[in-house]
XYZ file of C-alpha atoms in Angstrom:
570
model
C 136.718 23.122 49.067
C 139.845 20.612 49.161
C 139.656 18.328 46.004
C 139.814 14.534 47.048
C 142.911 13.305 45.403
C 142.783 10.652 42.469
C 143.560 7.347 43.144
C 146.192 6.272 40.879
C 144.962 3.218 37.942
C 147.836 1.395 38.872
C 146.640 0.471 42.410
C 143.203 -0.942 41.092
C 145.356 -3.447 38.652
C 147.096 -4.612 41.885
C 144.106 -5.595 43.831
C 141.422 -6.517 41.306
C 142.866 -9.369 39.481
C 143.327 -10.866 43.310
C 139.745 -10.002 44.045
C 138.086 -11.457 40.990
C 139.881 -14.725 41.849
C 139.167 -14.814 44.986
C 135.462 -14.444 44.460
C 135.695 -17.202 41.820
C 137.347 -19.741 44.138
C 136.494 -18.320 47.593
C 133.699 -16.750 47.605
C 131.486 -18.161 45.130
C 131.923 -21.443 46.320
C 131.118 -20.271 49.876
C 127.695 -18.628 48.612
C 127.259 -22.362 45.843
C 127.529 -24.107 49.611
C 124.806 -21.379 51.355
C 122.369 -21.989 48.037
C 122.782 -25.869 48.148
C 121.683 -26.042 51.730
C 118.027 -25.042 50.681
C 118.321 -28.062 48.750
C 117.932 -31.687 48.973
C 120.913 -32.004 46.719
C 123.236 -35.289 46.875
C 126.066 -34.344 45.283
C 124.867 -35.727 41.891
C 121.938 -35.843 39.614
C 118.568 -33.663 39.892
C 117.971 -31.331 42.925
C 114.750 -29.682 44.534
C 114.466 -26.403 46.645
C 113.298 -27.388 50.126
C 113.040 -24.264 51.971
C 114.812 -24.279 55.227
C 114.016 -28.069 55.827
C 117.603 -28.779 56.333
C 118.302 -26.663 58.815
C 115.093 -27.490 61.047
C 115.968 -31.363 60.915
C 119.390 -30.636 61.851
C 117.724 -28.645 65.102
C 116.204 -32.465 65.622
C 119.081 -34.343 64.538
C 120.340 -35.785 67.699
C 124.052 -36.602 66.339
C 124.052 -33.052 64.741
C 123.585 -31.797 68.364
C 125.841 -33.677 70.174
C 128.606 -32.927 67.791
C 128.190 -29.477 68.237
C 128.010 -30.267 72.181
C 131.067 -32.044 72.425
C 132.903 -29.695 69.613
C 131.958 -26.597 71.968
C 133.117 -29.007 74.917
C 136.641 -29.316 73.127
C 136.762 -25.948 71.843
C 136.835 -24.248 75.052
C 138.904 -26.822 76.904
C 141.846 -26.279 74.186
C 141.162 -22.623 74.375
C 141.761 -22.304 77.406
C 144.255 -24.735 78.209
C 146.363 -23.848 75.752
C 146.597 -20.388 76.405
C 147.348 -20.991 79.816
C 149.756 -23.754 79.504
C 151.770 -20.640 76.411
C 151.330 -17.794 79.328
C 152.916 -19.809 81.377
C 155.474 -21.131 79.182
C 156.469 -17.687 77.643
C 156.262 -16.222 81.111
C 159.350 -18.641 81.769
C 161.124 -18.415 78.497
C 161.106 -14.439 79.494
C 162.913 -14.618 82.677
C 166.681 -14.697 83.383
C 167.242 -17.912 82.156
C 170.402 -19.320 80.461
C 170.279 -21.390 77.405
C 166.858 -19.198 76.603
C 167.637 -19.205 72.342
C 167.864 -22.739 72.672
C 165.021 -23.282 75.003
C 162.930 -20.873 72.266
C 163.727 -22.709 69.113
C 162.972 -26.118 71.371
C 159.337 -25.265 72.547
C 158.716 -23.810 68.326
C 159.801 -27.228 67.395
C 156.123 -28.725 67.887
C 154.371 -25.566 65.482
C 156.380 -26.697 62.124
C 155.592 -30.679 62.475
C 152.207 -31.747 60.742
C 149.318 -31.813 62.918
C 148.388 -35.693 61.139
C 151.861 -37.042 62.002
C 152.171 -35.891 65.307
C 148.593 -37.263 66.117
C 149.685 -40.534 64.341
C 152.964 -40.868 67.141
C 150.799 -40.034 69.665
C 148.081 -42.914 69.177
C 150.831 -44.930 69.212
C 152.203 -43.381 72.704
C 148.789 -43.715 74.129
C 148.366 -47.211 72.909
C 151.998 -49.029 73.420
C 153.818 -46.479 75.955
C 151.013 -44.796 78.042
C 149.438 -47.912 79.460
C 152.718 -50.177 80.120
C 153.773 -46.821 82.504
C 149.983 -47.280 84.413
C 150.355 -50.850 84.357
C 154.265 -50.102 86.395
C 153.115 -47.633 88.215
C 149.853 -49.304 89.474
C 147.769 -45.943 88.231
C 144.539 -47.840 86.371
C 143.767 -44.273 84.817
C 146.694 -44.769 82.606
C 146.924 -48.642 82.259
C 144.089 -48.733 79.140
C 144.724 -46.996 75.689
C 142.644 -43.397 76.788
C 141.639 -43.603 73.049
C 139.948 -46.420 73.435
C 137.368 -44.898 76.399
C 134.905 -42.587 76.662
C 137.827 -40.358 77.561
C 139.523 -40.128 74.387
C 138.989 -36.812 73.450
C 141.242 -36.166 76.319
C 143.786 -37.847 74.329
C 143.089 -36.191 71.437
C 143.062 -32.728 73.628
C 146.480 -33.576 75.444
C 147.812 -33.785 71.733
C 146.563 -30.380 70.778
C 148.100 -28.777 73.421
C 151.087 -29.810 72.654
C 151.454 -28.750 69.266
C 149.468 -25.400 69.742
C 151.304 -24.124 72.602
C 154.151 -23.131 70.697
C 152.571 -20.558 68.302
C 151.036 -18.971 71.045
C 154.111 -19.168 73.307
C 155.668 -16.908 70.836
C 153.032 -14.974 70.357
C 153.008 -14.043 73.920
C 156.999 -14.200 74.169
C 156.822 -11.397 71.529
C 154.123 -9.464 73.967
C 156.516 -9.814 76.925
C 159.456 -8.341 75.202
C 157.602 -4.961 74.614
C 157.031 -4.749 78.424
C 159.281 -2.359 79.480
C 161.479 -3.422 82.680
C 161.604 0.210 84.284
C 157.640 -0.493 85.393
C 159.055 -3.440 87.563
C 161.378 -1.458 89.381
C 158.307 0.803 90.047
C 156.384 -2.016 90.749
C 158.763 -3.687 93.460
C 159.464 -0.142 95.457
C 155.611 -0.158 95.244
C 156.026 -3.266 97.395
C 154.172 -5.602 94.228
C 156.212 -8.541 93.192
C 154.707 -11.845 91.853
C 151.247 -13.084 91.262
C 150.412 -9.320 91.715
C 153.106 -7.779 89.659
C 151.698 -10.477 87.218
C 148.159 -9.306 87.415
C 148.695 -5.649 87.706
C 151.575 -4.821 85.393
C 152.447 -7.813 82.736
C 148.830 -9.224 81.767
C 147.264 -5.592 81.110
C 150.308 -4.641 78.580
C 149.646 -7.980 76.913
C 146.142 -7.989 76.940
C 146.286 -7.156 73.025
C 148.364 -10.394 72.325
C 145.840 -12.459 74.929
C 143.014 -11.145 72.322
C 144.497 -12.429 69.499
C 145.609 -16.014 70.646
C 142.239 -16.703 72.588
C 140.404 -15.466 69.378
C 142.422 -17.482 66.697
C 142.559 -20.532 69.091
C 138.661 -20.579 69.510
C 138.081 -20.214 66.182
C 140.453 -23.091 65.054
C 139.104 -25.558 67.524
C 136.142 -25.478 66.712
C 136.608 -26.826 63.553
C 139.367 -29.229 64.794
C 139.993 -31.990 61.970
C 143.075 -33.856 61.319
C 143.940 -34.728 64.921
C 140.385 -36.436 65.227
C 140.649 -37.958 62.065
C 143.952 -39.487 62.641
C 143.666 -40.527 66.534
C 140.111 -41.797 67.061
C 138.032 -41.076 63.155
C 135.363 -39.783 65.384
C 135.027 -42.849 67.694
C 134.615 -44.626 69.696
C 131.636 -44.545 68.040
C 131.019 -40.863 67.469
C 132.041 -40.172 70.902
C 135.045 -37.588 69.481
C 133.072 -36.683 66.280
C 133.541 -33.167 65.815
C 131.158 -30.950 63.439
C 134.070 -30.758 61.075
C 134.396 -34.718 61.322
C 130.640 -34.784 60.835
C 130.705 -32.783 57.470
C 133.409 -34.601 56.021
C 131.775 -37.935 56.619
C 128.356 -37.403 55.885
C 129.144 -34.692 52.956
C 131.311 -37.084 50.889
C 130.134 -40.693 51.567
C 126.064 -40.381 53.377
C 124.422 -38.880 50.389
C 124.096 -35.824 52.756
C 125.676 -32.845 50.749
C 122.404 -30.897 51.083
C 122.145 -31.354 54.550
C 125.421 -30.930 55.449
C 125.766 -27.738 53.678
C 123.701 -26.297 55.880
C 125.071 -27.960 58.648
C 128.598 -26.008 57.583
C 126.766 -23.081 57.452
C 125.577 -22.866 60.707
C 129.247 -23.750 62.395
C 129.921 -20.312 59.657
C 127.396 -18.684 61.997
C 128.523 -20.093 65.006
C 132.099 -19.358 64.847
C 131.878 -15.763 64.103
C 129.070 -15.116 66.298
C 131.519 -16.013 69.006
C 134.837 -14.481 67.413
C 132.527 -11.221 67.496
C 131.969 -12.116 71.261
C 135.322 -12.827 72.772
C 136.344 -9.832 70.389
C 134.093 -7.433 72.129
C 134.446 -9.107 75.812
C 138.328 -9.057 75.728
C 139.124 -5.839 73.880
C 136.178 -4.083 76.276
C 138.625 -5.609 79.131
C 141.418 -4.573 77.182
C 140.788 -1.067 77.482
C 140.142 -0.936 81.723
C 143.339 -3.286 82.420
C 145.576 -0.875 80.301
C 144.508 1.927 82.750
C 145.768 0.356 85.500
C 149.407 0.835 84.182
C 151.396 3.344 83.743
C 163.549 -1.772 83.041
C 166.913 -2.113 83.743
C 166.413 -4.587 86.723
C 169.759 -6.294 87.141
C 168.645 -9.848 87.931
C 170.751 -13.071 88.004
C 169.915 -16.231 86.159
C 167.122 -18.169 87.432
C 169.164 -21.640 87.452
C 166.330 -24.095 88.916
C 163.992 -22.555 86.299
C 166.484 -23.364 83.389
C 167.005 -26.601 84.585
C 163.135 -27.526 84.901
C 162.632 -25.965 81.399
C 165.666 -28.168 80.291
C 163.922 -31.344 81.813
C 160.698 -30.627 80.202
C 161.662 -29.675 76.734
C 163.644 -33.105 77.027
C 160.847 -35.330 78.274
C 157.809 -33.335 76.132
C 159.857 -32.393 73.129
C 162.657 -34.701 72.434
C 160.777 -37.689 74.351
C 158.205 -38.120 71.198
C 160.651 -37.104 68.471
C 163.534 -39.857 70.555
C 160.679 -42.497 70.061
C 159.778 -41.628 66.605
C 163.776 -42.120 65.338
C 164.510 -45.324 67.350
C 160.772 -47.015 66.177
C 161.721 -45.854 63.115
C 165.420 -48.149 63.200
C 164.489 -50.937 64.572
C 163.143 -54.363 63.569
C 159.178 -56.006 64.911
C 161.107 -57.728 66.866
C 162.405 -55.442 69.194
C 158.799 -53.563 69.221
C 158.097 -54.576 72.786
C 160.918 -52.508 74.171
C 159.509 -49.470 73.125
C 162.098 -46.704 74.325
C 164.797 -49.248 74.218
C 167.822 -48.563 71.384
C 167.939 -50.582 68.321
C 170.058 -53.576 68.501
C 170.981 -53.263 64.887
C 169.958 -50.472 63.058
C 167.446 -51.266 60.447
C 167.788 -48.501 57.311
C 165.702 -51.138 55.321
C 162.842 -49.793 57.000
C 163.399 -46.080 55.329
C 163.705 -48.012 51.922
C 160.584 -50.255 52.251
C 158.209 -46.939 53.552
C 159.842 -44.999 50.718
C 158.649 -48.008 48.368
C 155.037 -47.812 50.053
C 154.503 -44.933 49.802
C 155.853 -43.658 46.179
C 158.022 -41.038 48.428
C 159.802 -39.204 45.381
C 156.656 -38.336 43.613
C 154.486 -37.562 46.748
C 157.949 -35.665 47.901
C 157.922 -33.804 44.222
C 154.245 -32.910 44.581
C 154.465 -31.290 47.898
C 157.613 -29.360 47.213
C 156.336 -27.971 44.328
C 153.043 -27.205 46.012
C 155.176 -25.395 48.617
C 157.418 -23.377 46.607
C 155.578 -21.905 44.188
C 152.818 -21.163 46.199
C 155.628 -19.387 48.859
C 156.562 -17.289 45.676
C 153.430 -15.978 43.702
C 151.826 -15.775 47.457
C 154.684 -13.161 48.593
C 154.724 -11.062 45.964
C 150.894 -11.061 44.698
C 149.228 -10.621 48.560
C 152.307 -7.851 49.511
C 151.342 -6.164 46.475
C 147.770 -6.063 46.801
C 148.062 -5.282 50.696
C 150.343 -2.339 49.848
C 147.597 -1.017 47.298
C 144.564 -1.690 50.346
C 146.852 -0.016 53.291
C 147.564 3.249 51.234
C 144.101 3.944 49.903
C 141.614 2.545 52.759
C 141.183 6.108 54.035
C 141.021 7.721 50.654
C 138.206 5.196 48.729
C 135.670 3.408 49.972
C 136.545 0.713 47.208
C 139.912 -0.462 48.966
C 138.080 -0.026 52.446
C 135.666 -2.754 50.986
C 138.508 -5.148 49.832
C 139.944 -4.962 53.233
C 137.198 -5.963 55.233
C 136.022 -8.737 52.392
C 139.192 -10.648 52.606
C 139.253 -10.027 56.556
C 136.194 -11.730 57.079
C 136.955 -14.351 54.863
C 139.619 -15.307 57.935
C 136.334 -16.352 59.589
C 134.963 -18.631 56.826
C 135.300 -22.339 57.822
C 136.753 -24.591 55.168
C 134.090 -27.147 55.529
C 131.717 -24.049 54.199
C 133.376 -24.228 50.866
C 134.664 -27.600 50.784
C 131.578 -29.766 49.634
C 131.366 -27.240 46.540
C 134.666 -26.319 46.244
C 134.930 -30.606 45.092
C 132.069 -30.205 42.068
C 134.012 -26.742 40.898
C 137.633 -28.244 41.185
C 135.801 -30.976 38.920
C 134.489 -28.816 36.466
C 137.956 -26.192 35.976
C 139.949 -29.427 36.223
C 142.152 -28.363 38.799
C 142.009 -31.281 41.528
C 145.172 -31.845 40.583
C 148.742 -30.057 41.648
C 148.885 -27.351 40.043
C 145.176 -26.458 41.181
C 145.357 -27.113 44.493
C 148.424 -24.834 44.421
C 146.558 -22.143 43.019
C 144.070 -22.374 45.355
C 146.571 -22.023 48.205
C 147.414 -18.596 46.763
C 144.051 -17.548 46.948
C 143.062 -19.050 50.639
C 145.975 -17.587 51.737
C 144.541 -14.248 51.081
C 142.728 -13.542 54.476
C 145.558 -13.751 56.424
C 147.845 -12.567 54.851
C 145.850 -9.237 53.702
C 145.576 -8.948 57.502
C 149.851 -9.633 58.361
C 150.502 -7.115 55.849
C 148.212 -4.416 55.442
C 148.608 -3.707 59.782
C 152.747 -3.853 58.917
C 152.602 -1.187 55.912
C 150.712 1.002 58.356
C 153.514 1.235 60.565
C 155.651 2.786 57.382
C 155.543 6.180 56.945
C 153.662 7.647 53.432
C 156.037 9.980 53.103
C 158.797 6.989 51.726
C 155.655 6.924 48.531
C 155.887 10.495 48.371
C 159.399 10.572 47.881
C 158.840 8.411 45.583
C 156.089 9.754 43.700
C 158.516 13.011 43.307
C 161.311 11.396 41.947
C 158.617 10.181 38.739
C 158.441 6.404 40.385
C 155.225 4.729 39.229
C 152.990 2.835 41.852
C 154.641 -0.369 40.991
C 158.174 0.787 40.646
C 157.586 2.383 44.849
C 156.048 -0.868 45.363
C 159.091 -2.712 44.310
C 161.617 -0.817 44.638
C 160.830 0.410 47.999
C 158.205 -0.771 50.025
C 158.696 -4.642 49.044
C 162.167 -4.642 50.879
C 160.935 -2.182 53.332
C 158.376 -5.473 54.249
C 161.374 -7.941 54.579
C 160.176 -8.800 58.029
C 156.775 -9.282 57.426
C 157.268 -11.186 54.250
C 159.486 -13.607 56.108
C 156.392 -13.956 58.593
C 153.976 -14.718 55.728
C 156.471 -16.865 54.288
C 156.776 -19.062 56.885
C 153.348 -19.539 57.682
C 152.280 -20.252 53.881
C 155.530 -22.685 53.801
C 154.124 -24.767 56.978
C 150.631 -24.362 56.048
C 151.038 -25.874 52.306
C 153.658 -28.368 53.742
C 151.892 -29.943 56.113
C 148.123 -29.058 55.304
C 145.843 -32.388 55.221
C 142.157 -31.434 54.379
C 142.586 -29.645 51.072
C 144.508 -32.217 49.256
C 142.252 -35.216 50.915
C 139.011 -33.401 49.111
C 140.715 -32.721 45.772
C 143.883 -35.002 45.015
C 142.132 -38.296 43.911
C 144.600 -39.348 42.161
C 147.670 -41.027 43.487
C 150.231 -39.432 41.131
C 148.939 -35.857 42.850
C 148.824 -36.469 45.948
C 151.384 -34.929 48.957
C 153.343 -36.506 51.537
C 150.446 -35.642 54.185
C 147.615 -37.848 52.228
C 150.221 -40.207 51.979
C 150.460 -40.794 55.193
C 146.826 -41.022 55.638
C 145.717 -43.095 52.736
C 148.820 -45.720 53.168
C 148.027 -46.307 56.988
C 145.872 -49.648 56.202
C 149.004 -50.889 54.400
C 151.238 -50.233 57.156
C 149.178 -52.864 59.441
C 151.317 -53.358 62.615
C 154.235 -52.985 61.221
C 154.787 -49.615 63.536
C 159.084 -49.434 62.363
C 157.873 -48.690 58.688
C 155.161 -46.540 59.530
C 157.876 -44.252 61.920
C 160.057 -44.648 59.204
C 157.743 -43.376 56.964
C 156.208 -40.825 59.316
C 160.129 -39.652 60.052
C 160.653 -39.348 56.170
C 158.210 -36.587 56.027
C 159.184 -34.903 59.277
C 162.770 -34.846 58.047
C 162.893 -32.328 55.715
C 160.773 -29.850 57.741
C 163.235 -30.497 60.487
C 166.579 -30.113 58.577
C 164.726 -26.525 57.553
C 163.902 -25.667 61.151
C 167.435 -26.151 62.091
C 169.309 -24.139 59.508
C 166.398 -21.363 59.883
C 165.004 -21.318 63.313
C 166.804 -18.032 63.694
C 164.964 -16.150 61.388
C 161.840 -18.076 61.776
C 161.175 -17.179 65.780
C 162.293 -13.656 64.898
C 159.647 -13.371 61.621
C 156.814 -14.526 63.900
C 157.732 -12.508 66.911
C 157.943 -9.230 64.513
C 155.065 -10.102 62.901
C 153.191 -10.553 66.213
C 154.426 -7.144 67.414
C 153.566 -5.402 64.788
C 149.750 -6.466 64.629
């Protein structure tokens, strides 16, 4: 009988210190926020177990069900909009274009800018712009602020699918380019060219990368936050209030912690109930499209498709970005000429929002949050990953961590987030440096799931060489496999970098206090201050966009190429 091998100490000591704190921070919480919704808790003071109570009122609660109605309603617009609108997008970014780096890094753009900022131009486009270009045009759809209407979650969806179409172009872009030309050739003697070409050849190849972006995209919709928060709060009335919107509102200031609990609980429920669906729907039609398939076709630049792709990064790109500088510069004056240039440029504006808004501190804190985070979260997650990939077959252990930190991926915040509050209370870490640690730890699910399918695509027999040469787990981790996973780490480290950077709901829940709080809260908490006075509030808005875009620019090279290798390799 073949002895099963040991499993080396060394590869427990790598994952277990990771797993405790997760389950501290993550996990516990998340079960805390299950327990307290058999409970008429508050928050505060003396509690009673009431059975499932809460959950059979919030079958009765009328606002409870029209949340989830119109939250289901938005979900699986923006799901399927904005997959659509990326197809079609990275279908045209793939052709024989010219200009198509540039056209690449221009359509990205809208993935690294904050999804609070962006929502806060927007309500002004759809308040000041929108309704002056009705009013000229004589449309009277577009001559009232949308936001204002019972239509304004169609304000609030045009948004979304603005910013969200450029992760998933990508992701699809990076799809396309394994498609191998030679099957076109085939295809066009076969007489198929087009729609059918399309249908027959292109989608079926890509059908993995369609999974992936309609399951991600459901699941973050559905708990769709900061660009309701930002563009309508929920109204009018609670017209756009989404479950997430719901929780937040009545968890922190209706005395409903309890209830809400289980509210959060039951979006838990919902969401992976149907990320277990349109998992088993899509890779069950994954398998029957890739039968149907089985290049160097010389083709010349599509010029009319370069220039309409030129035209609409310009107006849909560069047109809100344009307006956001030149608001930004001038004086409230000049306010009613919206797209108009500055007469005289007015840099007192940067200094006043940078007054407002105690920039160099709120600056400080986010950087900080941002950088170390990028740097324990890099090294710790790539470690542990590489200790999961390499003994998943070999102990049922490391299968276990895999899957726990997987599912975790499916875990809405607002689960944890009412509990999350009383325990960031109690370790004293609503502050910077906690809420930085507990980046490192949220981060976990994902990026378990980046790196562990990227170390499976490295051969074993790089440890074994290793191992024979007297290297230690940790010395083949890194020495070897750690710049082995350059392109995957740059993946991860982009991601974590725009997540921390421009993430909104963490720090609102636990940074309190002014002197921790980032540039996103700023923004949010300081908007009462900024009145009408929209040229400090652009110039405010632009001093927190400015330093993600001076990154994007020097590293947009290596950024599209991280997420496109990280993309193909999953």
């Amino acid at each position: 009988m073949k002895q099963k091998k040991r499993i080396n100490p060394a590869f427990y000591i790598m994952t277990v210190p990771m797993a405790v704190l997760f389950f501290c921070f993550h996990t516990f919480p998340f079960l805390q926020g299950v327990f307290y919704s058999f409970t008429d808790w508050k928050g505060y003071g003396n509690w009673n177990f009431v059975g499932l109570r809460n959950y059979l009122h919030i079958f009765q609660d009328k606002n409870v069900g029209y949340s989830y109605l119109f939250t289901f309603k938005f979900a699986i617009c923006a799901t399927i909009l904005v997959n659509v609108v990326s197809l079609l997008l990275a279908c045209a970014l793939n052709a024989k274009i010219g200009c198509k780096n540039f056209l690449k890094a221009v359509f990205f753009l809208p993935y690294m800018l904050g999804t609070l900022i962006i929502s806060y131009v927007f309500k002004y486009i759809f308040a000041n712009l929108i309704p002056v270009l009705g009013k000229a045009l004589g449309i009277a759809a577009l001559s009232n602020n949308v936001l204002g209407t019972g239509n304004a979650w169609i304000g609030v969806l045009v948004v979304t699918i603005w910013q969200s179409m450029a992760f998933n172009t990508l992701i699809y872009l990076s799809g396309l380019q394994t498609v191998d030309r030679d099957l076109y050739e085939a295809a066009a003697l076969d007489g198929a060219t087009g729609f059918r070409r399309f249908f027959q050849i292109t989608f079926p190849l890509i059908a993995p990368f369609f999974t992936i972006n309609m399951v991600l995209s459901g699941k973050n919709y559905l708990m769709a936050f900061d660009q309701f928060i930002a563009m309508t709060n929920g109204g009018p009335g609670t017209a756009t209030t989404t479950i997430s919107v719901l929780i937040y509102k009545k968890g922190f200031s209706g005395g409903q912690f309890a209830y809400q609990s289980a509210n959060a609980v039951l979006l838990f429920l919902v969401v992976v109930l149907i990320s277990v669906f349109q998992l088993r729907v899509l890779e069950g039609g994954e398998g029957r499209l890739m039968k149907k398939t089985a290049c160097k076709q010389k083709e010349k630049k599509n010029r009319l498709l370069t220039l309409l792709l030129l035209l609409l990064a310009v107006v849909c790109i560069f047109g809100p970005l344009y307006m956001t500088v030149v608001i930004a510069l001038k004086s409230p004056q000049e306010m009613s000429h919206v797209l108009a240039l500055p007469r005289h440029i007015q840099w007192s504006n940067f200094a006043k929002a940078w007054d407002m808004t105690d920039y160099p501190r709120k600056f400080a804190n986010t950087l900080f949050i941002t950088l170390v985070n990028l740097m324990f979260t890099v090294f710790t997650n790539a470690m542990a990953s590489y200790a999961i990939a390499r003994n998943r077959k070999k102990s049922r252990f490391f299968n276990f961590l895999y899957y726990y930190f997987i599912s975790a991926m499916f875990i809405p915040f607002n689960v944890l987030m009412l509990p999350l509050v009383n325990e960031a209370n109690k370790f004293h870490i609503d502050n910077v440096l906690g809420i930085t640690f507990l980046y490192i730890v949220f981060g976990m699910p994902m990026n378990t799931f980046l790196y562990t399918g990227y170390i499976k695509s490295i051969p074993e027999a790089l440890d074994e060489a290793a191992v024979i040469d007297g290297a230690t787990p940790f010395q083949t981790f890194v020495r070897i496999m750690f710049p082995v996973l350059k392109p995957m780490t740059a993946t991860v480290a982009i991601l974590s970098v725009m997540w921390t950077w421009n993430d909104f709901l963490m720090p609102l829940v636990l940074l309190s206090d002014k002197k921790q709080q980032t540039l996103q809260l700023a923004q949010y908490i300081f908007q009462g201050q900024f009145n009408t006075q929209y040229n400090l509030a652009f110039a405010s808005y632009l001093l927190v966009l400015l330093p993600v875009l001076v990154f994007y620019v020097l590293c947009q090279k290596w950024i599209i190429s991280g997420v496109v290798t990280g993309a193909v390799k999953q």
